Amino acid sequence: FRYRMLSDPMKAFVWLCVIGVVNVGFEALLSSMRITNYLMSDFYLLAAVPFFGLIYAATVPPGRVRSTLRAGSAMFVVLWLVDELIAGNMHVMNSLLSMAAAIFLVIMSVITFNAMLRSSTSSLSSKPMFWVLTGTIVYYAGTFAVMGMGSNLLAVDLHVFVVTWYVNWSLVIVSMLMYAKGFLCTSQA
């Protein structure tokens, strides 16, 4: 089984993916039962953003970049808590929090990507984290506008929201293919 051959950050990423799949499953189940599932998305962001930041921090050498990634993870947790305490509403899609998560993840991915570029002596495309970073940037940069307009689109028309959400699902597929490529890379350094 390939799991044993993965680096520690990639093993952690496997668990993040499992959490994501379980989250989507619960969201789909709640939705099919006509139960509001927005709070599930908020809690997923609370887990995912810091988890990504810590995974990224584990892949870069000790120093300023690692500290920045850890600080970004902690800052997002504080932002999440403030948002939930002040503006949290489990009956409304939290578009601002989703946009903030996308911003954090794209910035942390770019910072990690830059650190990898500076320290790499071999082809980045042979490194699993390259594919994780690329998939994360593609998904969160690509869906930023959809996330930001989510609650507005729902207010306009459910059909418009569903059609727009196809952009989200298309980018999910693309990012998952990139993650799969990362898991299949032979270099786990």
Coordinates of C-alpha atoms in Angstrom, one line a residue:
F1 CA 0.0 0.0 0.0
R2 CA 1.4 3.4 -1.0
Y3 CA 0.6 5.1 2.3
R4 CA 3.7 3.6 3.9
M5 CA 5.9 5.1 1.2
L6 CA 4.5 8.6 1.6
S7 CA 6.4 11.3 3.5
D8 CA 5.0 12.5 6.8
P9 CA 3.5 15.7 5.3
M10 CA 1.8 13.6 2.5
K11 CA 0.5 11.1 5.1
A12 CA -1.0 14.1 7.0
F13 CA -2.5 15.3 3.6
V14 CA -4.1 11.9 3.2
W15 CA -6.0 12.5 6.5
L16 CA -7.0 16.0 5.4
C17 CA -8.4 14.4 2.2
V18 CA -10.3 11.8 4.3
I19 CA -11.7 14.6 6.5
G20 CA -12.8 16.5 3.3
V21 CA -14.6 13.4 1.9
V22 CA -16.4 12.7 5.2
N23 CA -17.4 16.4 5.3
V24 CA -18.8 16.4 1.8
G25 CA -20.6 13.2 2.6
F26 CA -22.2 14.6 5.7
E27 CA -23.1 17.8 3.8
A28 CA -24.8 15.8 1.1
L29 CA -26.6 13.7 3.6
L30 CA -27.9 16.7 5.5
S31 CA -28.9 18.4 2.3
S32 CA -30.8 15.4 1.1
M33 CA -32.7 15.5 4.4
R34 CA -33.3 19.2 3.9
I35 CA -31.2 20.1 6.9
T36 CA -29.0 23.2 6.7
N37 CA -25.4 22.2 6.3
Y38 CA -23.6 25.5 6.3
L39 CA -22.1 25.0 9.7
M40 CA -20.4 21.9 8.4
S41 CA -18.6 24.0 5.8
D42 CA -17.5 26.4 8.4
F43 CA -16.1 23.7 10.7
Y44 CA -14.4 22.1 7.7
L45 CA -12.6 25.4 7.0
L46 CA -11.5 25.5 10.7
A47 CA -9.8 22.2 10.2
A48 CA -8.6 22.5 6.6
V49 CA -6.9 25.9 6.6
P50 CA -4.7 25.3 9.7
F51 CA -4.1 21.7 8.6
F52 CA -2.8 22.9 5.1
G53 CA -0.6 25.5 6.8
L54 CA 0.9 23.0 9.1
I55 CA 1.5 20.5 6.3
Y56 CA 3.1 23.2 4.3
A57 CA 5.3 24.2 7.3
A58 CA 6.5 20.6 7.6
T59 CA 7.7 20.7 4.0
V60 CA 9.9 23.8 4.2
P61 CA 13.2 24.2 6.1
P62 CA 13.1 25.7 9.6
G63 CA 13.1 29.5 9.5
R64 CA 11.0 32.5 8.6
V65 CA 8.8 30.7 6.0
R66 CA 7.9 27.9 8.4
S67 CA 7.1 30.5 11.1
T68 CA 5.0 32.5 8.7
L69 CA 2.9 29.4 7.7
R70 CA 2.3 28.5 11.4
A71 CA 1.4 32.1 12.2
G72 CA -1.0 32.2 9.2
S73 CA -2.6 29.0 10.5
A74 CA -3.1 30.5 13.9
M75 CA -4.4 33.8 12.5
F76 CA -7.0 31.9 10.5
V77 CA -8.2 30.1 13.7
V78 CA -8.6 33.5 15.4
L79 CA -10.4 34.9 12.4
W80 CA -12.7 31.9 12.3
L81 CA -13.5 32.3 16.0
V82 CA -14.2 36.0 15.7
D83 CA -16.3 35.5 12.6
E84 CA -18.4 32.7 14.2
L85 CA -18.9 34.7 17.4
I86 CA -19.8 37.9 15.7
A87 CA -21.4 37.1 12.4
G88 CA -22.0 33.3 12.6
N89 CA -25.4 32.2 11.4
M90 CA -25.9 28.5 10.7
H91 CA -28.8 29.3 8.4
V92 CA -26.8 31.4 5.9
M93 CA -23.8 30.5 3.7
N94 CA -20.8 32.2 5.2
S95 CA -19.4 33.6 2.0
L96 CA -16.9 36.0 3.7
L97 CA -15.3 33.2 5.7
S98 CA -15.1 31.0 2.6
M99 CA -13.4 33.9 0.8
A100 CA -11.0 34.5 3.7
A101 CA -10.1 30.8 3.7
A102 CA -9.4 30.9 0.0
I103 CA -7.2 33.9 0.4
F104 CA -5.3 32.3 3.3
L105 CA -4.8 29.0 1.4
V106 CA -3.7 30.7 -1.9
I107 CA -1.2 32.9 0.0
M108 CA 0.2 30.0 2.1
S109 CA 0.4 27.9 -1.1
V110 CA 2.3 30.6 -3.0
I111 CA 4.7 31.1 0.0
T112 CA 5.4 27.4 0.2
F113 CA 5.8 27.2 -3.6
N114 CA 8.3 30.0 -3.5
A115 CA 10.2 28.3 -0.7
M116 CA 10.3 25.1 -2.7
L117 CA 11.5 26.9 -5.8
R118 CA 14.4 28.5 -3.9
S119 CA 15.5 25.3 -2.2
S120 CA 14.9 22.7 -5.0
T121 CA 17.7 21.1 -6.9
S122 CA 15.5 18.9 -9.0
S123 CA 12.3 19.1 -11.0
L124 CA 9.4 20.3 -9.0
S125 CA 6.9 18.2 -10.9
S126 CA 8.5 15.1 -9.4
K127 CA 7.7 16.3 -5.9
P128 CA 4.3 15.4 -4.4
M129 CA 3.9 18.8 -2.6
F130 CA 4.2 20.6 -6.0
W131 CA 1.0 18.8 -7.1
V132 CA -0.7 19.5 -3.7
L133 CA 0.2 23.2 -3.9
T134 CA -0.9 23.5 -7.6
G135 CA -4.2 21.8 -6.9
T136 CA -4.9 24.0 -3.9
I137 CA -4.0 27.2 -5.8
V138 CA -6.2 26.1 -8.8
Y139 CA -9.2 25.3 -6.7
Y140 CA -9.2 28.1 -4.2
A141 CA -8.2 30.8 -6.7
G142 CA -10.6 29.5 -9.2
T143 CA -13.6 29.3 -6.9
F144 CA -12.9 32.6 -5.0
A145 CA -15.7 34.5 -6.9
V146 CA -18.1 31.6 -6.6
M147 CA -17.5 31.3 -2.9
G148 CA -17.9 35.1 -2.5
M149 CA -21.1 35.2 -4.4
G150 CA -22.6 32.0 -2.9
S151 CA -25.2 33.5 -0.6
N152 CA -26.1 36.2 -3.1
L153 CA -26.6 33.6 -5.8
L154 CA -28.8 31.6 -3.5
A155 CA -30.9 34.7 -2.8
V156 CA -31.4 35.3 -6.5
D157 CA -32.3 31.9 -7.7
L158 CA -31.4 28.3 -6.7
H159 CA -31.0 27.3 -10.4
V160 CA -28.4 30.1 -10.9
F161 CA -26.6 28.9 -7.8
V162 CA -26.6 25.3 -9.0
V163 CA -25.3 26.2 -12.5
T164 CA -22.6 28.4 -11.0
W165 CA -21.7 25.6 -8.5
Y166 CA -20.7 23.5 -11.5
V167 CA -17.6 25.7 -11.7
N168 CA -16.8 24.6 -8.1
W169 CA -17.3 20.9 -8.9
S170 CA -15.2 21.1 -12.1
L171 CA -12.3 22.7 -10.2
V172 CA -12.7 20.1 -7.4
I173 CA -12.2 17.4 -10.1
V174 CA -9.1 19.1 -11.5
S175 CA -7.6 19.7 -8.0
M176 CA -8.3 16.1 -7.0
L177 CA -6.5 14.8 -10.1
M178 CA -3.5 17.0 -9.1
Y179 CA -3.6 15.6 -5.6
A180 CA -3.7 12.1 -7.0
K181 CA -0.7 12.8 -9.1
G182 CA 1.1 14.0 -5.9
F183 CA 0.3 10.7 -4.2
L184 CA 1.7 8.8 -7.2
C185 CA 5.0 10.7 -7.3
T186 CA 7.9 8.4 -6.7
S187 CA 9.9 11.2 -4.9
Q188 CA 8.5 11.7 -1.4
A189 CA 11.2 14.1 -0.3

